Short mmCIF file of C-alpha atoms in Angstrom, two decimals:
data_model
loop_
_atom_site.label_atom_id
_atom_site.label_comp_id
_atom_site.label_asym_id
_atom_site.label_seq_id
_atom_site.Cartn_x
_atom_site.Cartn_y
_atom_site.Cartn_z
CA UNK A 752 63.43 -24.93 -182.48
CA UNK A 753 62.30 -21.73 -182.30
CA UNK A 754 64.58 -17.91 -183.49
CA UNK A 755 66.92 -17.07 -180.06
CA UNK A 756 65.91 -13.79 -181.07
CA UNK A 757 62.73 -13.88 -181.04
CA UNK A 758 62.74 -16.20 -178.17
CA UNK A 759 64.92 -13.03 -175.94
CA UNK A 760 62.42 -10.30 -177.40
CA UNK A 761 59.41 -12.38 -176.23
CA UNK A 762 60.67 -12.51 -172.82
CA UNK A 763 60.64 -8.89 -172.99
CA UNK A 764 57.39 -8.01 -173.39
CA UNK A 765 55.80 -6.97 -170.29
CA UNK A 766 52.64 -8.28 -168.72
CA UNK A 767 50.47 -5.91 -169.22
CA UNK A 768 51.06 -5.49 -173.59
CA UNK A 769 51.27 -9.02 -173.56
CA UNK A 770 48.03 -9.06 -171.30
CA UNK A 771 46.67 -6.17 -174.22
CA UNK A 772 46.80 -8.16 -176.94
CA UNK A 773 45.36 -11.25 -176.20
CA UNK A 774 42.29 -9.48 -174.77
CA UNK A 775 42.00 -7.56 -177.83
CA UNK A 776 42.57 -10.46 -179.99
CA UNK A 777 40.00 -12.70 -178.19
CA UNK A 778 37.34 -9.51 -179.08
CA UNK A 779 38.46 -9.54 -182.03
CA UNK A 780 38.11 -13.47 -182.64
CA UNK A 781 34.49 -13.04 -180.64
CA UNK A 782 33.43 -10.33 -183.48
CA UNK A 783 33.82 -12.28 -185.97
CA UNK A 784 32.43 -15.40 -184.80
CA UNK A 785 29.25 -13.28 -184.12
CA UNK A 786 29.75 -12.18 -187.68
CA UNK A 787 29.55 -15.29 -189.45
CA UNK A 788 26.76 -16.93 -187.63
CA UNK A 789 24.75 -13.59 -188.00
CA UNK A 790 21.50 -13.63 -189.63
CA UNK A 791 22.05 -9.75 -191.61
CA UNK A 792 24.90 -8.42 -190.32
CA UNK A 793 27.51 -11.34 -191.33
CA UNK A 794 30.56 -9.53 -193.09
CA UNK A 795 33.13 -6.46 -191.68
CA UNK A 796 31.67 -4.51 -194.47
CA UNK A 797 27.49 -5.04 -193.22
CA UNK A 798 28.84 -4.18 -190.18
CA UNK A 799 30.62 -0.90 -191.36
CA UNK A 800 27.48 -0.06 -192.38
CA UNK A 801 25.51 -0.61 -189.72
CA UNK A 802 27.70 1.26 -187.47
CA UNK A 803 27.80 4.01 -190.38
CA UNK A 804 31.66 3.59 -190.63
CA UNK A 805 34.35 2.96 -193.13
CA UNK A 806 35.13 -0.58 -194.09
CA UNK A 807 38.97 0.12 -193.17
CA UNK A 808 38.23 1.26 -190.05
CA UNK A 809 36.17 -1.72 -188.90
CA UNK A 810 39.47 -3.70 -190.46
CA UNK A 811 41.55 -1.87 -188.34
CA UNK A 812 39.37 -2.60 -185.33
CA UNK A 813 39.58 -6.08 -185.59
CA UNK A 814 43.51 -5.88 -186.90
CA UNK A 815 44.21 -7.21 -183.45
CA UNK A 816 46.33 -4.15 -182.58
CA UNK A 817 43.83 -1.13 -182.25
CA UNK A 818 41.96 -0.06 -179.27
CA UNK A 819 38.24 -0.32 -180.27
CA UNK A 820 37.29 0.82 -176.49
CA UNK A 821 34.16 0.40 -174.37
CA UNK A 822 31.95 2.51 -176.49
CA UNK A 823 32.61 1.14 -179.56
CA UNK A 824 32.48 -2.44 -178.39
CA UNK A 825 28.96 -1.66 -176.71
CA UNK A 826 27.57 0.13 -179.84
CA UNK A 827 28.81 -3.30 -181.84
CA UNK A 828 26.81 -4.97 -179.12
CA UNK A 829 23.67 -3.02 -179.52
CA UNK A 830 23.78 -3.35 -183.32
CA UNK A 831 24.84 -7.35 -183.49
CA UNK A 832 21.78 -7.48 -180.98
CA UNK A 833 24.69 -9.57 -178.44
CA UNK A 834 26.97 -9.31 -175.95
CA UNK A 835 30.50 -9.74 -177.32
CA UNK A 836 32.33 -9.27 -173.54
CA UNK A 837 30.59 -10.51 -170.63
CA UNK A 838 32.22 -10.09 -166.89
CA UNK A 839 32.21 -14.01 -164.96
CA UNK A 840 28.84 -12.48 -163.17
CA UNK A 841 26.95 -11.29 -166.60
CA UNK A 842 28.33 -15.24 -168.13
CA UNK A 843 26.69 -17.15 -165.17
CA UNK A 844 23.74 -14.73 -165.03
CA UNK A 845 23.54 -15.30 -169.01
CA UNK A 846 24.22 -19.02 -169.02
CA UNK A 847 22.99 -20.40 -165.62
CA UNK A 848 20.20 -22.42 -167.45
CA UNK A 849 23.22 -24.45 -169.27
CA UNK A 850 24.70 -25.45 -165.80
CA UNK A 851 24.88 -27.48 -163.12
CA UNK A 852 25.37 -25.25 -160.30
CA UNK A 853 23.40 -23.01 -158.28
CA UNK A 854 20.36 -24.92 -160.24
CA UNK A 855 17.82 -27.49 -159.19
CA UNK A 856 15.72 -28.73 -161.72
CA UNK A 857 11.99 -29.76 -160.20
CA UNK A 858 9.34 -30.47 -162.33
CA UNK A 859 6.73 -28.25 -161.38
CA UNK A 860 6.30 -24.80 -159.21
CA UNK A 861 2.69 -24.17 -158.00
CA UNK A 862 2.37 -21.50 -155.61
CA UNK A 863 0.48 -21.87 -152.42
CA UNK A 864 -2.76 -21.02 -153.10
CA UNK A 865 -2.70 -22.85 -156.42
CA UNK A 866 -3.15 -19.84 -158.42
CA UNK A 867 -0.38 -21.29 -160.92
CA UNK A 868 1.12 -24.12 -161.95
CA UNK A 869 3.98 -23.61 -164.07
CA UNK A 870 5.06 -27.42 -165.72
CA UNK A 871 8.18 -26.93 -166.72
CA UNK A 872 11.45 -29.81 -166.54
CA UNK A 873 14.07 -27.07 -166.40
CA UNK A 874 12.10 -24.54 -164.24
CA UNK A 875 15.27 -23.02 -162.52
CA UNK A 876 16.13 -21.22 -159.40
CA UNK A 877 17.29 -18.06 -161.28
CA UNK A 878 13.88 -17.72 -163.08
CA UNK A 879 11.76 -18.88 -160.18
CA UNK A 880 13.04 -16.18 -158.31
CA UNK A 881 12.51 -13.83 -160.93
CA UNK A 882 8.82 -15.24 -161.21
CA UNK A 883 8.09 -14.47 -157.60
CA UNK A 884 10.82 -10.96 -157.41
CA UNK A 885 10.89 -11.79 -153.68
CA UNK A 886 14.27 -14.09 -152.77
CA UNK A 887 13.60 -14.15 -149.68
CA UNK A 888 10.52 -16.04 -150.17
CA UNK A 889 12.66 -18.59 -152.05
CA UNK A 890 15.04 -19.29 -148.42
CA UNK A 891 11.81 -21.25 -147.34
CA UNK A 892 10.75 -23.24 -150.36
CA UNK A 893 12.18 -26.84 -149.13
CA UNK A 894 10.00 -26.16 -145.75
CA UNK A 895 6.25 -27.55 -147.23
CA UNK A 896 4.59 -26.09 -143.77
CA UNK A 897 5.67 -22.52 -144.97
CA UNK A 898 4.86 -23.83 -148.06
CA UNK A 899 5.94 -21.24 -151.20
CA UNK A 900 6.84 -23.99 -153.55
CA UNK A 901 5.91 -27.51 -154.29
CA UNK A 902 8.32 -29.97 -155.90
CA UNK A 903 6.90 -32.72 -157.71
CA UNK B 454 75.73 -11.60 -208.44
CA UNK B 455 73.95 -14.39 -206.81
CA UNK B 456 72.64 -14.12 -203.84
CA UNK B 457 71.75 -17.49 -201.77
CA UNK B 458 69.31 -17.99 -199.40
CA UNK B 459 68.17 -20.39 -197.43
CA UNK B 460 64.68 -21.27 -195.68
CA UNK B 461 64.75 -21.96 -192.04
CA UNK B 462 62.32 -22.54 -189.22
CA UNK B 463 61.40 -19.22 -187.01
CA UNK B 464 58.89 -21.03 -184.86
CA UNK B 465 56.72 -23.80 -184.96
CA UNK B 466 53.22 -24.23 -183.32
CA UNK B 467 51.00 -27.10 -183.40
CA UNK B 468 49.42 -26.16 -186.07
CA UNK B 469 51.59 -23.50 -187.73
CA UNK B 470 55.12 -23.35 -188.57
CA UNK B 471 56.73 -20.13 -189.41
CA UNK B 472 59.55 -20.39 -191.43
CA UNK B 473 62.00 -17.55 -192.22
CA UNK B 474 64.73 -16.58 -195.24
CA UNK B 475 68.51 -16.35 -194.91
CA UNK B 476 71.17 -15.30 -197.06
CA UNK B 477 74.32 -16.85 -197.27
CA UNK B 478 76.89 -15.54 -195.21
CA UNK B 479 74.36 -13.54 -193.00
CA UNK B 480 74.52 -13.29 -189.05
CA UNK B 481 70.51 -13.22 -188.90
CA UNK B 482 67.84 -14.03 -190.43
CA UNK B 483 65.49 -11.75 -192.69
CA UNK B 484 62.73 -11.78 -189.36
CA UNK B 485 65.22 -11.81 -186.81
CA UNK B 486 66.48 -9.00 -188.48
CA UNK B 487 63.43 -7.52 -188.39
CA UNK B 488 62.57 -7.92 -185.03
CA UNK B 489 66.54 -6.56 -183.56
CA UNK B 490 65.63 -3.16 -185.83
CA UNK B 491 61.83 -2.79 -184.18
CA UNK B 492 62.93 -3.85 -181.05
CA UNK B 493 64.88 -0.72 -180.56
CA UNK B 494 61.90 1.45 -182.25
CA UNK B 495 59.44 2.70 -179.85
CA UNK B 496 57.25 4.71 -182.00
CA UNK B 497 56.62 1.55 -183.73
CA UNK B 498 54.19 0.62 -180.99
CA UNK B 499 52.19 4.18 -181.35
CA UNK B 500 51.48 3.55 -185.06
CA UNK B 501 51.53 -0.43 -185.21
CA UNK B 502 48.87 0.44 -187.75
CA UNK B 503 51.74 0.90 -190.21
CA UNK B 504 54.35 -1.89 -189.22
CA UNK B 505 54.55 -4.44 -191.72
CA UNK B 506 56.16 -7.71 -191.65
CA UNK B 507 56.31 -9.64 -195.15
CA UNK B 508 55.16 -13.17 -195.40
CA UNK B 509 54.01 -15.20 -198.05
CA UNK B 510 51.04 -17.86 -196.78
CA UNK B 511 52.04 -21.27 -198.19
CA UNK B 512 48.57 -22.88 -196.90
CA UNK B 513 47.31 -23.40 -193.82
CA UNK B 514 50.41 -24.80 -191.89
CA UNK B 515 53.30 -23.12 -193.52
CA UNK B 516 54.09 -19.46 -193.12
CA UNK B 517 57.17 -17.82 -194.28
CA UNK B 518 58.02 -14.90 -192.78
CA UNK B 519 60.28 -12.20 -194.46
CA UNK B 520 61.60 -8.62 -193.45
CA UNK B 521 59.82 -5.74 -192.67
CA UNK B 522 59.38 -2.25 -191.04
CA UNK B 523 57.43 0.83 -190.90
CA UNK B 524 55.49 1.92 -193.88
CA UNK B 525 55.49 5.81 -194.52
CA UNK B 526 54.03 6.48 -197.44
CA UNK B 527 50.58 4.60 -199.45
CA UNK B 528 52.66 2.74 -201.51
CA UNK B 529 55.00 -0.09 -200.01
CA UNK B 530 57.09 0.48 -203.48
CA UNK B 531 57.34 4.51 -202.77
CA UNK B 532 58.48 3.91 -198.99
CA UNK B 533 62.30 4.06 -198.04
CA UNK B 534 61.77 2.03 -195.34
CA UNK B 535 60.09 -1.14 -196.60
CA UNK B 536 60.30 -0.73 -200.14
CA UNK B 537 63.34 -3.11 -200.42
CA UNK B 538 62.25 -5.38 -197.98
CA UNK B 539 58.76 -5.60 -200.19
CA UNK B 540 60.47 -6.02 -203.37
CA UNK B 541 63.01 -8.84 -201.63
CA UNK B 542 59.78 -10.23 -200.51
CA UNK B 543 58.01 -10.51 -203.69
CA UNK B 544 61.16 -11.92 -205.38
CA UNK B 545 61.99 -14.91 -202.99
CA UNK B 546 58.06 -15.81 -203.62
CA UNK B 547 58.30 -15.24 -207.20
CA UNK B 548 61.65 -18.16 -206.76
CA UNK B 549 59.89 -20.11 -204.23
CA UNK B 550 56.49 -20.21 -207.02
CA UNK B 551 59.00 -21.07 -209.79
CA UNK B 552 60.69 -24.33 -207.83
CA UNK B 553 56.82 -25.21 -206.98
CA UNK B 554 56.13 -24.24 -203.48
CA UNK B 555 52.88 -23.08 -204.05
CA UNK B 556 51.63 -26.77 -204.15
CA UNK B 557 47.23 -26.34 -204.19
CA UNK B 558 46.38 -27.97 -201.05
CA UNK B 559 49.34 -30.28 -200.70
CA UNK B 560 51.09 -30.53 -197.52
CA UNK B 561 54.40 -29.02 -197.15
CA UNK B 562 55.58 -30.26 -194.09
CA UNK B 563 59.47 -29.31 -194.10
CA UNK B 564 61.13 -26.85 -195.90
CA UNK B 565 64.50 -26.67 -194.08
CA UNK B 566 66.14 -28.12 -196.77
CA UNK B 567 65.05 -25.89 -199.37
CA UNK B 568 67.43 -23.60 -200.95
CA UNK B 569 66.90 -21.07 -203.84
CA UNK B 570 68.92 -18.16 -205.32
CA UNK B 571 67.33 -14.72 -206.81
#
C-alpha cells in the first residue's frame, strides 16, 4: 500500500528529472564506495581536502540533488587516482581481461622469429595487440604459414 | 487540547518501509501534505538544497516520514516555513521515544497500529 498521493505525483515526474537523479545518485553511491575502500583519501572530509574545498560542499555534492558536473567529477577522478564514470567502451576497454568475450586465452605468444616468448595463461587479444601496435598483423595470427603468433 | 495522531504506511520497499503521521480528523497525511504544497512550488526544484522533509530513522527498515518545506533562514526554529513542521517533528519523536519506539536494534516490523497523542 503505498500514499495515492504520492503514487499521482510520481507519475508526474518526467523522464528526463527522473532520468537526473538516478544518474546523479549512482555517482554519488560510486564516490563513496571509492571512498571507503580508499587507501588515504577514505572520508568526504580527506576528500574536501584534497580537492581544497569545504566539507559542506563535498556534502552537497554527493546530497544526491546537486550537479557536480564533468569537471568536478574528472578532478575527483584524478585525485581518487580512478575512474568513477566510465562510457560501455571505456568499461570493456577497462575490464576486458575479466571477460569472456572478444578474448582468447592461449598459453603462450612467441613471435616469428623467436625473439620473445611471452608465457602467460591469460595473455589476451587486447594486450597482444597492444604488444605488437599493428592489428592488422593480428587478422592473420590463426594462419601458422603467415605465421605472427604461435598458440601452444 | 489533544491532538491524536496516528502512524500509517507511506510506502514500503523491500527493504524499507516509510511510514507517515496523521492527525485525527485530517484529510492527508503529514507527507502527503507535504508533497500536495511542493508539488505546486517550482522554485523548490532551483534550491532543493534547502527543501527539507522531517523524518525520524527508527533503524534500518523503518522510516517515518513527517512534514516539511523550504528552509529560509540557518535555523529550522527561526524559519516561518518549517519551523512548525520541525517542532511537530521533534514532538511526535519525543512521544514515539517515550512509548519505546526507539527499540536498539530490535525489529519493528509494523507500526500501523500505533497511536500516540502530543
Amino acid at each position: 500500500m503505498a500514499s495515492k498521493v504520492y503514487d499521482r505525483l510520481r507519475k508526474q515526474v518526467k523522464p528526463e528529472n527522473r532520468q537526473f537523479i538516478e544518474k546523479n545518485l549512482a555517482i554519488c553511491k560510486q564516490i563513496r564506495h571509492i571512498l571507503a575502500n580508499h587507501a588515504t583519501i577514505n572520508s568526504q572530509k580527506a576528500l574536501a581536502e584534497a580537492l581544497q574545498k569545504e566539507p559542506s560542499e563535498i556534502s552537497k555534492w554527493l546530497s544526491g540533488f546537486h550537479n557536480i558536473g564533468l569537471e568536478n567529477i574528472t578532478r575527483m577522478e584524478a585525485i581518487l587516482g580512478t575512474d568513477i564514470i566510465l562510457t560501455d567502451e571505456q568499461a570493456k576497454e577497462k575490464y576486458s581481461g575479466n571477460s569472456n568475450e572478444n578474448y582468447i586465452i592461449f598459453k603462450s605468444v612467441r613471435l616469428k622469429d623467436e625473439s620473445l616468448v611471452i608465457p602467460h595463461q591469460n595473455y589476451s587479444i587486447n594486450k597482444a595487440k597492444r604488444f605488437t601496435s599493428k592489428t592488422e598483423k593480428l587478422k592473420s595470427h590463426r594462419k601458422k604459414d603467415q605465421g605472427l603468433f604461435e598458440f601452444a | 487540547m489533544n491532538i491524536f495522531a496516528t502512524i500509517e504506511e507511506f510506502i514500503g520497499y523491500n527493504m524499507v518501509t516509510y511510514y507517515t503521521v496523521r492527525c485525527e480528523g485530517a484529510l492527508l497525511s503529514e507527507t502527503d501534505n507535504f508533497f500536495e504544497r511542493m508539488a505546486g512550488e517550482v522554485k523548490y526544484l532551483e534550491s532543493a538544497i534547502d527543501l527539507r522533509l522531517y523524518c525520524h530513522w527508527v533503524n534500518e527498515r523503518i522510516v517515518i516520514l513527517f512534514n516539511g518545506g523550504i528552509k529560509t533562514t540557518k535555523l529550522a526554529q527561526d524559519c516561518s516555513n518549517v519551523s512548525r513542521h520541525f517542532y511537530n517533528a521533534q514532538t511526535w519523536v519525543k512521544r514515539l521515544n517515550e512509548i519505546g519506539i526507539e527499540t536498539n536494534g530490535r525489529k519493528i516490523t509494523n507500526l500501523n497500529d500505533l497511536y500516540f497523542n502530543y
